[in-house]
Coordinates of C-alpha atoms (C1' of nucleotides) in Angstrom, one line a residue:
Chain A
M1 CA 114.4 22.2 141.2
L2 CA 114.1 24.4 144.3
R3 CA 117.3 25.1 146.3
N4 CA 117.5 26.1 149.9
A5 CA 121.0 27.3 149.6
G6 CA 122.0 30.3 147.4
S7 CA 125.9 30.0 147.5
A8 CA 127.9 32.0 144.8
A9 CA 128.6 29.0 142.6
H10 CA 125.0 28.3 142.2
V11 CA 124.1 31.6 141.2
K12 CA 126.7 31.5 138.5
I13 CA 125.3 28.1 137.2
R14 CA 121.9 29.9 137.2
I15 CA 123.2 32.9 134.9
F16 CA 124.7 30.7 132.9
S17 CA 121.8 28.4 132.1
C18 CA 119.5 31.5 131.6
L19 CA 121.9 32.8 128.9
S20 CA 122.7 29.7 127.3
T21 CA 119.3 27.9 127.0
M22 CA 117.1 30.9 127.3
T23 CA 114.4 28.6 128.7
V24 CA 111.3 30.5 129.2
R25 CA 109.7 30.1 132.8
T26 CA 106.7 32.1 133.6
R27 CA 104.7 31.7 136.8
F28 CA 101.2 32.4 138.0
A29 CA 101.4 33.7 141.7
P30 CA 97.9 34.2 143.3
S31 CA 97.4 34.9 146.9
P32 CA 94.7 32.5 148.3
T33 CA 92.6 35.2 149.9
G34 CA 89.4 34.2 147.6
Y35 CA 88.6 32.3 144.4
L36 CA 90.2 32.7 140.9
H37 CA 88.3 35.5 139.2
I38 CA 88.2 36.3 135.6
G39 CA 91.2 38.8 135.8
G40 CA 93.5 36.3 137.5
A41 CA 92.3 33.6 134.9
R42 CA 93.4 35.9 132.2
T43 CA 96.8 36.5 133.9
A44 CA 97.2 32.9 134.1
L45 CA 96.2 32.2 130.6
F46 CA 98.7 34.4 128.9
A47 CA 101.6 33.4 131.4
W48 CA 100.6 29.7 130.7
A49 CA 100.3 30.5 126.7
Y50 CA 103.7 32.5 126.6
A51 CA 105.5 29.4 128.5
R52 CA 103.8 26.6 126.0
H53 CA 104.7 29.1 122.8
H54 CA 108.2 29.0 123.8
G55 CA 108.4 25.3 124.7
G56 CA 109.0 26.6 128.4
Q57 CA 107.5 25.9 131.7
F58 CA 104.7 27.4 133.7
I59 CA 104.7 27.4 137.4
L60 CA 102.1 27.8 140.0
R61 CA 103.0 29.5 143.1
I62 CA 100.8 30.3 146.0
E63 CA 101.6 33.5 147.9
D64 CA 100.2 32.7 151.2
T65 CA 102.5 34.6 153.4
D66 CA 99.6 36.5 154.9
I67 CA 98.5 33.9 157.3
E68 CA 95.7 36.0 158.3
R69 CA 93.9 36.3 155.2
S70 CA 95.1 33.0 153.4
T71 CA 92.5 29.9 153.5
P72 CA 92.9 26.5 152.4
E73 CA 89.4 26.8 150.9
A74 CA 90.8 29.5 148.6
V75 CA 93.9 27.4 147.7
Q76 CA 91.4 24.6 146.7
A77 CA 89.4 27.3 144.7
I78 CA 92.1 28.6 142.6
L79 CA 93.1 25.0 141.9
D80 CA 89.6 24.0 140.9
G81 CA 89.5 27.1 138.6
M82 CA 92.7 26.3 137.0
R83 CA 91.8 22.8 136.6
W84 CA 88.4 23.6 134.9
L85 CA 90.1 25.9 132.6
R86 CA 92.9 23.3 131.8
L87 CA 95.5 25.6 132.7
T88 CA 97.7 22.8 134.0
P89 CA 100.9 24.1 135.7
D90 CA 104.2 22.1 134.8
E91 CA 105.7 22.8 138.3
G92 CA 104.0 23.5 141.5
P93 CA 102.0 24.4 143.2
F94 CA 104.6 25.8 145.6
F95 CA 103.7 27.3 148.6
Q96 CA 105.4 30.2 150.2
T97 CA 104.7 29.2 153.7
Q98 CA 107.0 26.0 153.1
R99 CA 109.8 28.4 152.2
M100 CA 110.2 30.4 155.3
M101 CA 113.7 29.0 156.1
R102 CA 114.9 30.3 152.7
Y103 CA 113.5 33.6 153.2
K104 CA 114.8 34.0 156.7
E105 CA 118.3 32.9 155.2
V106 CA 118.4 35.6 152.6
I107 CA 117.3 38.0 155.2
Q108 CA 120.3 37.2 157.4
Q109 CA 122.7 37.5 154.5
M110 CA 121.4 40.8 153.5
L111 CA 121.7 42.2 157.1
A112 CA 125.3 40.9 157.1
A113 CA 125.9 42.3 153.9
G114 CA 124.4 45.8 154.9
T115 CA 121.7 45.8 152.1
A116 CA 119.1 45.6 154.7
Y117 CA 118.7 46.9 158.4
R118 CA 116.7 46.9 161.4
C119 CA 114.2 49.6 161.9
Y120 CA 112.7 50.0 165.5
M121 CA 110.1 52.9 164.4
S122 CA 106.8 52.0 165.8
K123 CA 103.2 51.7 163.8
E124 CA 102.4 54.9 165.6
E125 CA 105.3 56.8 164.8
L126 CA 104.9 55.6 161.2
D127 CA 101.3 56.7 161.0
A128 CA 102.2 59.9 162.3
L129 CA 104.8 60.5 160.0
R130 CA 102.5 59.6 157.1
A131 CA 99.9 62.0 158.2
E132 CA 102.4 64.9 158.2
Q133 CA 103.5 64.1 154.8
E134 CA 100.0 64.0 153.3
A135 CA 99.2 67.4 154.9
R136 CA 102.2 68.5 153.0
H137 CA 100.9 66.9 149.6
E138 CA 104.1 64.8 149.6
K139 CA 103.9 60.8 148.8
P140 CA 103.7 59.1 152.1
R141 CA 107.0 57.2 152.8
Y142 CA 109.6 56.3 155.2
D143 CA 112.1 58.8 156.2
G144 CA 114.9 56.5 156.7
R145 CA 115.7 57.4 160.3
W146 CA 117.2 54.0 161.1
R147 CA 119.0 53.5 157.9
P148 CA 122.6 53.3 158.7
E149 CA 124.8 55.9 156.8
P150 CA 128.5 56.6 156.9
G151 CA 129.3 59.1 159.7
K152 CA 125.4 58.9 161.1
T153 CA 124.6 58.3 164.5
L154 CA 121.6 55.7 164.7
P155 CA 119.2 56.3 167.8
T156 CA 119.6 53.9 170.6
P157 CA 117.0 50.9 169.9
P158 CA 114.0 51.2 172.3
A159 CA 114.0 48.1 174.8
G160 CA 111.5 45.5 174.2
V161 CA 110.8 46.6 170.5
Q162 CA 111.1 43.9 168.0
P163 CA 112.6 45.5 164.8
V164 CA 111.4 45.2 161.4
V165 CA 113.9 44.6 158.6
R166 CA 114.0 47.2 155.9
F167 CA 115.6 47.0 152.4
R168 CA 118.3 49.7 152.1
N169 CA 117.1 51.0 148.7
P170 CA 119.4 53.2 146.4
T171 CA 118.8 57.0 146.9
D172 CA 119.4 58.4 143.5
G173 CA 119.2 57.4 139.8
V174 CA 116.3 55.8 138.0
V175 CA 115.1 52.1 137.8
A176 CA 114.1 51.4 134.2
W177 CA 113.1 48.5 132.5
D178 CA 111.6 47.6 129.0
D179 CA 108.2 46.3 129.8
L180 CA 107.1 43.6 127.5
V181 CA 103.8 45.2 127.1
K182 CA 104.0 48.8 128.1
G183 CA 107.4 49.6 126.9
R184 CA 110.0 51.6 128.7
I185 CA 109.2 52.5 132.2
E186 CA 111.4 54.7 134.4
I187 CA 110.9 55.4 138.1
S188 CA 113.1 57.7 140.1
N189 CA 114.7 56.0 143.2
A190 CA 113.8 59.1 144.8
E191 CA 110.1 58.0 144.6
L192 CA 110.9 54.8 146.5
D193 CA 111.5 54.4 150.2
D194 CA 113.1 51.3 152.3
F195 CA 110.4 49.0 152.3
I196 CA 109.8 46.4 154.9
I197 CA 111.0 43.0 153.9
A198 CA 110.3 41.2 157.4
R199 CA 107.8 42.2 159.8
A200 CA 108.3 42.5 163.4
D201 CA 107.6 38.8 164.1
G202 CA 110.3 38.0 161.4
T203 CA 108.0 36.8 158.7
P204 CA 108.9 38.1 155.1
T205 CA 106.6 40.5 153.3
Y206 CA 105.6 40.0 149.7
N207 CA 107.9 42.1 147.5
F208 CA 110.6 40.1 149.3
C209 CA 109.2 36.7 148.9
V210 CA 108.6 37.4 145.2
V211 CA 111.9 38.4 144.5
V212 CA 113.4 35.3 146.2
D213 CA 111.1 33.0 144.8
D214 CA 111.5 34.5 141.1
W215 CA 115.2 33.9 141.5
D216 CA 115.2 30.5 143.0
M217 CA 112.6 29.3 140.4
R218 CA 114.4 30.7 137.7
I219 CA 111.4 32.7 136.5
S220 CA 112.6 34.1 133.0
H221 CA 109.5 36.2 132.4
V222 CA 107.2 37.8 134.9
I223 CA 103.8 38.3 133.3
R224 CA 101.1 39.8 135.7
G225 CA 98.5 42.4 136.3
D226 CA 99.6 46.2 136.0
D227 CA 98.6 46.8 139.8
H228 CA 102.2 45.4 140.1
V229 CA 104.1 48.1 138.0
N230 CA 104.9 50.1 141.1
N231 CA 106.3 47.0 142.8
T232 CA 108.8 46.2 140.0
P233 CA 111.2 48.9 140.6
R234 CA 111.4 47.8 144.3
Q235 CA 111.8 44.2 143.1
I236 CA 114.7 45.1 140.6
N237 CA 116.5 47.0 143.1
L238 CA 116.2 43.8 145.6
L239 CA 117.4 41.5 142.8
R240 CA 120.2 43.7 142.1
A241 CA 121.2 43.9 145.9
L242 CA 121.1 40.2 145.9
G243 CA 123.2 39.9 142.8
A244 CA 120.5 37.9 141.1
P245 CA 119.8 38.1 137.3
L246 CA 116.6 40.1 136.3
P247 CA 113.7 38.7 134.6
R248 CA 111.8 40.3 132.0
Y249 CA 108.6 42.1 133.1
G250 CA 105.2 42.2 131.2
H251 CA 102.3 44.0 132.7
L252 CA 98.8 43.1 131.7
S253 CA 96.2 46.1 132.0
M254 CA 93.2 45.3 134.1
I255 CA 89.9 44.0 133.0
L256 CA 87.0 46.1 133.9
G257 CA 83.5 45.3 134.8
P258 CA 80.9 45.3 132.2
D259 CA 80.0 49.0 133.2
G260 CA 83.3 50.1 132.7
T261 CA 84.3 50.3 136.3
K262 CA 86.7 48.3 138.2
L263 CA 85.7 44.5 138.8
S264 CA 84.9 44.1 142.4
K265 CA 83.4 41.4 144.4
R266 CA 80.1 43.0 144.3
H267 CA 80.1 42.9 140.4
G268 CA 81.8 41.0 137.9
A269 CA 84.5 39.5 139.8
V270 CA 82.9 36.2 140.2
S271 CA 84.7 33.1 140.3
V272 CA 85.7 31.2 137.2
M273 CA 83.7 28.3 138.6
Q274 CA 80.5 30.4 138.4
Y275 CA 80.6 30.3 134.6
D276 CA 80.6 26.6 134.9
E277 CA 77.7 26.8 137.0
D278 CA 76.1 29.4 134.5
G279 CA 76.4 27.0 131.6
Y280 CA 79.5 28.1 130.1
L281 CA 82.0 25.8 128.3
P282 CA 85.7 26.3 129.5
E283 CA 86.7 26.5 125.9
A284 CA 84.4 29.7 125.2
V285 CA 85.6 31.4 128.6
L286 CA 89.3 30.7 127.3
N287 CA 88.8 31.8 123.9
Y288 CA 87.0 34.9 125.2
L289 CA 89.6 35.9 127.6
A290 CA 92.5 35.2 125.0
R291 CA 90.8 38.0 123.0
L292 CA 90.4 40.5 125.9
G293 CA 93.6 42.5 125.5
W294 CA 95.6 40.4 122.9
S295 CA 94.5 40.0 119.2
H296 CA 95.7 38.0 116.1
G297 CA 94.7 40.2 113.2
D298 CA 90.9 39.7 112.7
D299 CA 90.7 36.1 114.2
E300 CA 88.0 35.6 116.8
I301 CA 87.6 31.9 117.2
F302 CA 90.3 29.6 117.9
S303 CA 91.3 26.7 119.7
M304 CA 93.8 26.8 122.6
E305 CA 96.3 25.0 120.2
Q306 CA 96.1 27.6 117.7
F307 CA 96.4 30.5 120.5
V308 CA 99.5 29.1 122.0
Q309 CA 101.0 28.7 118.3
W310 CA 100.1 32.6 117.8
F311 CA 100.5 34.0 121.4
D312 CA 102.8 36.8 121.6
L313 CA 103.2 39.8 123.9
D314 CA 103.6 42.2 121.1
H315 CA 100.0 42.3 120.4
I316 CA 98.8 42.7 123.9
T317 CA 96.7 46.0 124.3
S318 CA 98.0 48.3 127.2
S319 CA 94.9 49.9 128.1
A320 CA 92.1 48.3 130.2
A321 CA 89.5 46.3 128.6
Q322 CA 85.7 46.1 129.6
F323 CA 84.2 42.8 130.2
N324 CA 81.4 42.0 127.5
T325 CA 78.9 39.3 128.3
E326 CA 77.1 39.3 124.9
K327 CA 80.5 38.4 123.3
L328 CA 81.0 35.6 125.7
N329 CA 77.5 34.4 125.0
W330 CA 78.0 34.3 121.5
L331 CA 81.3 32.3 121.8
N332 CA 79.4 29.9 124.3
A333 CA 76.9 29.5 121.5
H334 CA 79.4 28.7 119.0
Y335 CA 81.4 26.2 121.0
I336 CA 77.9 24.4 122.2
K337 CA 77.3 24.1 118.4
H338 CA 80.5 22.6 117.6
C339 CA 80.5 20.3 120.9
D340 CA 80.1 16.8 120.7
D341 CA 76.6 15.5 121.5
A342 CA 77.8 12.8 124.1
R343 CA 79.5 15.6 126.0
L344 CA 76.5 17.9 126.0
G345 CA 74.3 14.7 126.8
Q346 CA 76.5 14.4 130.1
E347 CA 76.1 18.2 130.7
I348 CA 72.3 18.0 130.6
R349 CA 72.2 15.0 133.0
R350 CA 74.3 17.0 135.4
R351 CA 72.5 20.0 135.3
L352 CA 69.2 18.3 135.4
A353 CA 70.4 16.0 138.4
R354 CA 71.2 19.3 140.3
E355 CA 67.5 20.0 139.9
G356 CA 66.7 16.8 141.2
V357 CA 65.5 15.1 137.9
T358 CA 67.0 11.7 137.5
G359 CA 66.2 8.8 135.4
T360 CA 67.3 10.7 132.4
A361 CA 68.5 7.7 130.4
F362 CA 65.5 7.8 127.9
P363 CA 65.5 9.5 125.6
D364 CA 69.0 9.8 125.4
P365 CA 70.2 13.1 126.4
A366 CA 72.9 13.1 123.6
A367 CA 69.7 13.0 121.3
I368 CA 68.1 16.0 122.6
A369 CA 71.6 17.9 122.8
A370 CA 71.8 17.3 119.1
L371 CA 68.2 18.8 118.7
Y372 CA 68.8 22.1 120.6
K373 CA 72.6 22.4 120.5
D374 CA 72.3 25.0 117.6
R375 CA 69.6 27.0 119.5
V376 CA 71.0 27.7 122.9
Q377 CA 73.4 30.0 124.4
N378 CA 74.6 28.0 127.4
L379 CA 74.2 24.7 128.9
N380 CA 71.6 25.6 131.4
E381 CA 69.4 26.5 128.5
L382 CA 70.1 23.2 126.9
A383 CA 69.3 21.3 130.2
D384 CA 66.0 23.6 130.2
A385 CA 65.3 22.6 127.0
A386 CA 65.7 18.9 128.0
H387 CA 63.5 19.0 131.0
P388 CA 60.1 18.5 129.5
F389 CA 61.4 15.3 127.7
Y390 CA 61.9 13.8 131.1
V391 CA 59.2 15.4 133.2
A392 CA 55.8 15.7 131.3
P393 CA 54.6 19.2 131.6
H394 CA 51.2 20.3 132.3
P395 CA 50.1 22.5 129.3
P396 CA 49.8 26.1 130.7
A397 CA 46.0 26.8 130.9
E398 CA 46.2 30.1 128.4
L399 CA 48.4 28.0 125.8
A400 CA 45.6 25.2 126.0
T401 CA 42.7 27.5 125.4
Q402 CA 44.5 29.4 122.7
H403 CA 46.0 26.6 120.7
L404 CA 43.9 23.6 121.5
T405 CA 41.1 24.4 119.7
E406 CA 38.3 21.9 118.5
A407 CA 40.0 22.0 115.1
A408 CA 43.4 21.3 116.5
R409 CA 42.1 18.6 118.8
A410 CA 40.4 17.0 116.0
A411 CA 43.9 17.2 113.9
L412 CA 45.7 15.8 117.0
R413 CA 43.3 12.7 117.1
D414 CA 43.9 12.0 113.6
L415 CA 47.8 12.3 113.7
R416 CA 47.4 10.0 117.1
C417 CA 46.0 7.2 115.0
R418 CA 48.4 7.3 112.3
L419 CA 51.4 7.6 115.2
A420 CA 50.0 4.4 116.9
S421 CA 51.2 2.2 113.8
A422 CA 54.2 4.4 112.7
D423 CA 57.8 3.1 113.3
F424 CA 58.9 6.7 114.3
S425 CA 61.5 6.9 111.7
P426 CA 61.8 10.5 110.2
E427 CA 60.2 9.3 107.1
T428 CA 57.1 7.6 108.6
L429 CA 56.7 10.8 110.9
A430 CA 56.8 13.1 108.2
K431 CA 54.4 11.2 106.2
A432 CA 51.9 10.8 109.1
L433 CA 52.3 14.6 109.5
K434 CA 51.2 15.3 106.0
E435 CA 48.6 13.0 105.8
T436 CA 47.0 14.7 108.9
L437 CA 47.4 18.1 107.1
A438 CA 45.6 16.7 104.0
A439 CA 42.9 15.0 106.0
T440 CA 42.1 18.2 108.0
G441 CA 43.0 20.9 105.5
L442 CA 45.2 22.5 108.0
K443 CA 48.4 24.1 107.5
M444 CA 51.7 22.8 109.4
P445 CA 51.8 25.5 112.2
Q446 CA 48.1 24.9 112.7
V447 CA 49.0 21.2 113.7
A448 CA 52.5 21.8 115.0
I449 CA 51.8 24.3 117.6
P450 CA 49.1 22.6 119.2
L451 CA 51.3 19.3 119.4
R452 CA 54.1 21.2 121.0
V453 CA 51.9 22.4 123.6
V454 CA 50.6 19.0 124.4
L455 CA 54.3 17.4 124.2
L456 CA 56.3 20.1 125.7
G457 CA 54.1 22.6 127.2
Q458 CA 55.6 25.2 124.8
T459 CA 54.7 26.8 121.4
Q460 CA 58.3 26.7 120.2
S461 CA 60.7 23.8 119.6
P462 CA 62.8 22.4 117.0
S463 CA 61.0 20.9 113.9
I464 CA 58.1 18.9 115.6
D465 CA 58.8 15.7 113.6
R466 CA 62.4 15.5 115.2
V467 CA 60.9 16.2 118.6
L468 CA 58.6 13.3 118.0
A469 CA 61.3 11.0 117.0
V470 CA 63.5 11.7 119.7
M471 CA 60.7 11.7 122.5
G472 CA 59.6 8.0 121.0
R473 CA 56.2 6.5 120.4
E474 CA 55.3 5.4 123.8
E475 CA 55.9 8.7 125.4
V476 CA 54.3 10.7 122.8
L477 CA 51.0 8.8 122.6
K478 CA 51.0 8.7 126.5
R479 CA 51.0 12.5 126.2
L480 CA 48.5 12.9 123.6
D481 CA 46.0 10.6 125.5
R482 CA 46.7 12.5 128.6
V483 CA 45.4 15.6 127.2
M484 CA 43.1 14.6 124.7
G485 CA 41.4 12.1 127.2
Chain B
rG1 C1' 98.1 65.2 146.9
rU2 C1' 102.5 62.5 144.5
rC3 C1' 104.3 58.8 141.1
rC4 C1' 103.2 55.6 137.1
rC5 C1' 100.1 53.6 133.2
rU6 C1' 96.4 54.6 129.4
rA7 C1' 92.8 57.0 125.4
rU8 C1' 90.2 54.0 117.6
rC9 C1' 82.6 52.3 116.5
rG10 C1' 78.1 51.1 122.7
rU11 C1' 81.7 46.7 123.6
rC12 C1' 86.3 43.7 122.3
rU13 C1' 89.9 45.1 118.7
rA14 C1' 93.0 45.6 113.3
rG15 C1' 96.2 49.7 112.6
rA16 C1' 104.4 50.1 113.3
rG17 C1' 103.8 57.9 109.0
rG18 C1' 101.1 57.4 102.6
rC19 C1' 98.1 50.6 101.8
rC20 C1' 92.3 54.5 105.8
rU21 C1' 86.8 57.3 102.0
rA22 C1' 89.9 53.8 109.4
rG23 C1' 89.0 47.0 108.6
rG24 C1' 86.9 42.8 111.5
rA25 C1' 83.8 40.8 115.5
rC26 C1' 79.8 41.2 119.5
rA27 C1' 75.4 43.9 120.1
rA28 C1' 71.7 47.0 117.4
rC29 C1' 68.6 47.4 113.1
rA30 C1' 66.4 45.8 107.9
rC31 C1' 66.0 42.1 104.8
rC32 C1' 66.1 36.7 103.2
rC33 C1' 65.4 31.4 104.8
rU34 C1' 61.5 28.8 107.5
rU35 C1' 56.9 24.2 110.5
rU36 C1' 56.6 28.0 115.5
rC37 C1' 61.3 30.0 118.1
rA38 C1' 66.0 30.0 117.1
rC39 C1' 70.4 29.0 114.0
rG40 C1' 72.0 30.7 109.4
rG41 C1' 72.9 34.1 105.2
rU42 C1' 72.8 39.1 103.4
rG43 C1' 73.0 44.1 104.1
rU44 C1' 72.7 49.2 107.0
rG45 C1' 74.0 52.6 110.9
rA46 C1' 78.1 53.3 114.4
rA47 C1' 84.8 55.3 116.1
rC48 C1' 90.5 57.9 115.6
rC49 C1' 89.2 62.6 123.4
rG50 C1' 90.5 68.0 122.8
rG51 C1' 94.4 71.4 121.5
rG52 C1' 99.1 72.6 119.7
rG53 C1' 103.5 70.9 117.1
rU54 C1' 107.2 67.5 113.8
rU55 C1' 106.4 66.1 108.3
rC56 C1' 105.2 67.1 101.5
rG57 C1' 101.7 63.9 104.4
rA58 C1' 99.6 62.0 111.2
rA59 C1' 94.8 57.3 113.8
rU60 C1' 100.1 56.4 113.9
rC61 C1' 105.7 60.6 116.3
rC62 C1' 106.5 64.6 120.3
rC63 C1' 104.3 68.3 124.0
rC64 C1' 100.2 70.0 127.0
rG65 C1' 95.2 69.7 128.5
rU66 C1' 91.0 66.3 129.7
rG67 C1' 88.9 61.6 130.8
rG68 C1' 90.0 56.6 132.7
rG69 C1' 93.0 53.4 135.7
rG70 C1' 96.6 51.7 139.1
rA71 C1' 100.0 52.5 143.2
rC72 C1' 101.6 55.2 147.8
rG73 C1' 100.6 49.0 153.9
rC74 C1' 104.5 45.3 159.4
rC75 C1' 98.1 43.0 152.0
rA76 C1' 99.5 40.4 147.9

RNA sequence: GUCCCUAUCGUCUAGAGGCCUAGGACAACACCCUUUCACGGUGUGAACCGGGGUUCGAAUCCCCGUGGGGACGCCA
């Protein structure tokens, strides 16, 4: 799978296999400096779907070369997020920190081949150079002072300075590629400078590791956020210098926050696990994300199987999309409605347990889910609805005075008698209710609402007979007696 | 500042020169259903950023503005 040696022979095999089998291999390559947020999740989803659609492989690669900022917690958070979304990689996770020998080897080769060179410029000198360039309204870039040229005399390396290694970027011509989502993009080499591929301490940098990894891992399609568009020409030049085949590139436009501004840690860019926390079903989040920047005619609701079958890069919008919670809520409500009762029951238990409510075996949470699934937008609302079934509420004072009038109490007493001997089947419950209406001359709401107040501490609920059935005789009578005295 | 990307209802989007009097969905509003609240059903309002071209014909192609975004690290 991964090779540590890059001999010419195996380069040849690599090219051959790409051309002959056309295997699609995509990757998701997050850096573990934080959790998996919604933008990263969509990138992963699209890369995953593209590979699946073409019967190829989806690879997860953790780009942890920034030792300062990478944490094991973040690695775990990314893995958790992907597992929750069921975006299972076919290969990996691979860690760049475990491939250091390979990067160093390639750097040595480039140094030997003259496609890279040592640069002894200090950070201070660099900063000064940039400041000058900015003062002249120029794009800040390295001036190539340590770049070897035929007939050029290089400065003498200062003593005691550890050099960085820079890539010898072509100086003229343009780098162009047909972006899978944005179309043809051309960038002049004059815009690019000789970027650093190895730091003074010898560790390789991002643009270099990406190139070596994409090459070694035989990535055929690089699908990533469009904040990487500017890196692409550098990576293409590097790949060419290495004699490596070029993958195809597709750059996804970004996801903006609900207010149209960039997602930031402060708003919108929450962990995907937060959506679990907030009561969203992963299939709702996935469906929502799939439609954010991609479309298939008028189709809005579809399974992941369907998505994989339909997915292509031709129907991706090239402009940024704004996150819209209302639509996510709508999808979530839809998926809850169509979700299996037993699974919803488990979700109710899990969420109730989180609030310290245990002993939720009776009534069956799945039965409560069946009662409420088509009236909630998220699983937390479902758990909230289930709560009073397990913890008898005290009817709020104002609801009691407003609804538990003498007439209502009389009706409830009448109903209690009939219920005491009922078997709590839907038929007998409906019959008892009707008899009470007839006996008291009240209308259904005049009995149902006081009953809701007594049983659930609320004026709203599903059909009261269904509530009675789920709550069960024993508990219903207990609650009636407690309030009616 | 320089370079790159981008622009259809409030939002996500359909749209590949005539199928567009611009379609769908969310949200909003109205009505219907109703045992309360929801669900659901039906319906209404709502958009091609501006200006120039090309063409018999432009939402669609080209140019220039303008708005938005990204990049310009010994971060990824």
